[in-house]
Amino acid sequence: MQTGTNTLVATKAEVTNISPFGIWILTNDKEYFISYKDYPVFETATIKQIAEVTADFSGNLHWEELDADIELESLENPENYPLIYR
């Protein structure tokens, strides 16, 4: 029998590269590419705004100042998410 409580720990997210075409994010030991074409809010964002990414308990990404959220599922399986942010 186990006793105690479960503890939720927030996942860490880190910007690893900003290129002319998009940004690379590392979270949950995986790297994801977020293109400016699919997420234009990042194209005009400052480096500081892009770097201030946080991840929730599921690893989903959030940028408070940009009011932007991305579910990791949409980056892993984009064919299941045909609607693009405009």
mmCIF file of C-alpha atoms in Angstrom:
data_model
loop_
_atom_site.group_PDB
_atom_site.id
_atom_site.type_symbol
_atom_site.label_atom_id
_atom_site.label_comp_id
_atom_site.label_asym_id
_atom_site.label_seq_id
_atom_site.Cartn_x
_atom_site.Cartn_y
_atom_site.Cartn_z
ATOM 1 C CA MET A 1 0.000 0.000 0.000
ATOM 2 C CA GLN A 2 1.266 3.419 -0.955
ATOM 3 C CA THR A 3 0.550 6.511 1.041
ATOM 4 C CA GLY A 4 1.196 10.154 0.307
ATOM 5 C CA THR A 5 0.113 12.580 -2.330
ATOM 6 C CA ASN A 6 0.884 12.911 -5.987
ATOM 7 C CA THR A 7 2.821 16.009 -6.906
ATOM 8 C CA LEU A 8 2.441 17.740 -10.240
ATOM 9 C CA VAL A 9 5.640 19.230 -11.561
ATOM 10 C CA ALA A 10 5.660 21.813 -14.328
ATOM 11 C CA THR A 11 7.618 20.845 -17.414
ATOM 12 C CA LYS A 12 10.548 22.993 -18.465
ATOM 13 C CA ALA A 13 10.523 24.593 -21.918
ATOM 14 C CA GLU A 14 13.535 26.245 -23.508
ATOM 15 C CA VAL A 15 14.072 28.143 -26.762
ATOM 16 C CA THR A 16 17.086 26.522 -28.433
ATOM 17 C CA ASN A 17 17.190 28.498 -31.691
ATOM 18 C CA ILE A 18 15.540 31.444 -33.411
ATOM 19 C CA SER A 19 15.952 31.382 -37.192
ATOM 20 C CA PRO A 20 14.608 33.485 -40.078
ATOM 21 C CA PHE A 21 11.945 30.780 -40.560
ATOM 22 C CA GLY A 22 10.799 30.007 -37.029
ATOM 23 C CA ILE A 23 11.807 28.963 -33.549
ATOM 24 C CA TRP A 24 12.994 25.721 -31.968
ATOM 25 C CA ILE A 25 11.700 24.741 -28.524
ATOM 26 C CA LEU A 26 13.000 21.934 -26.288
ATOM 27 C CA THR A 27 10.543 20.386 -23.835
ATOM 28 C CA ASN A 28 10.021 16.862 -22.498
ATOM 29 C CA ASP A 29 13.388 15.873 -24.036
ATOM 30 C CA LYS A 30 12.027 16.617 -27.532
ATOM 31 C CA GLU A 31 12.726 19.513 -29.847
ATOM 32 C CA TYR A 32 9.900 21.133 -31.813
ATOM 33 C CA PHE A 33 9.986 23.592 -34.711
ATOM 34 C CA ILE A 34 7.392 26.374 -34.738
ATOM 35 C CA SER A 35 7.317 28.083 -38.126
ATOM 36 C CA TYR A 36 6.421 31.740 -38.558
ATOM 37 C CA LYS A 37 4.267 30.665 -41.495
ATOM 38 C CA ASP A 38 2.010 28.617 -39.214
ATOM 39 C CA TYR A 39 2.316 30.868 -36.143
ATOM 40 C CA PRO A 40 2.878 34.447 -37.397
ATOM 41 C CA VAL A 41 2.577 35.968 -33.913
ATOM 42 C CA PHE A 42 6.205 34.956 -33.346
ATOM 43 C CA GLU A 43 7.563 36.612 -36.498
ATOM 44 C CA THR A 44 7.219 40.119 -35.055
ATOM 45 C CA ALA A 45 7.895 39.162 -31.432
ATOM 46 C CA THR A 46 11.089 40.227 -29.715
ATOM 47 C CA ILE A 47 13.697 37.684 -28.668
ATOM 48 C CA LYS A 48 12.795 38.419 -25.045
ATOM 49 C CA GLN A 49 9.099 37.727 -25.705
ATOM 50 C CA ILE A 50 9.882 34.443 -27.472
ATOM 51 C CA ALA A 51 12.310 33.342 -24.744
ATOM 52 C CA GLU A 52 9.679 33.774 -22.033
ATOM 53 C CA VAL A 53 7.989 30.477 -22.864
ATOM 54 C CA THR A 54 6.506 28.352 -20.102
ATOM 55 C CA ALA A 55 5.108 24.837 -20.161
ATOM 56 C CA ASP A 56 2.152 23.512 -18.202
ATOM 57 C CA PHE A 57 1.944 20.107 -16.527
ATOM 58 C CA SER A 58 1.150 18.475 -19.885
ATOM 59 C CA GLY A 59 4.055 20.238 -21.562
ATOM 60 C CA ASN A 60 1.827 22.552 -23.593
ATOM 61 C CA LEU A 61 3.534 25.835 -24.390
ATOM 62 C CA HIS A 62 2.442 29.321 -23.320
ATOM 63 C CA TRP A 63 3.719 32.846 -23.957
ATOM 64 C CA GLU A 64 1.996 35.210 -21.491
ATOM 65 C CA GLU A 65 3.026 38.525 -23.080
ATOM 66 C CA LEU A 66 2.153 37.334 -26.601
ATOM 67 C CA ASP A 67 -1.121 35.733 -25.436
ATOM 68 C CA ALA A 68 -0.124 32.610 -27.387
ATOM 69 C CA ASP A 69 -0.596 28.933 -26.533
ATOM 70 C CA ILE A 70 0.434 25.835 -28.484
ATOM 71 C CA GLU A 71 -0.537 22.276 -27.621
ATOM 72 C CA LEU A 72 2.319 19.836 -28.187
ATOM 73 C CA GLU A 73 -0.141 17.475 -29.867
ATOM 74 C CA SER A 74 -0.601 20.045 -32.655
ATOM 75 C CA LEU A 75 3.165 20.125 -33.252
ATOM 76 C CA GLU A 76 3.521 16.335 -33.124
ATOM 77 C CA ASN A 77 0.525 15.642 -35.384
ATOM 78 C CA PRO A 78 -0.189 18.779 -37.449
ATOM 79 C CA GLU A 79 -2.349 16.817 -39.896
ATOM 80 C CA ASN A 80 -4.949 16.524 -37.112
ATOM 81 C CA TYR A 81 -5.059 20.322 -36.747
ATOM 82 C CA PRO A 82 -5.875 21.825 -40.151
ATOM 83 C CA LEU A 83 -6.817 25.265 -38.827
ATOM 84 C CA ILE A 84 -3.895 27.667 -38.895
ATOM 85 C CA TYR A 85 -3.563 30.803 -36.760
ATOM 86 C CA ARG A 86 -3.990 33.961 -38.870
#
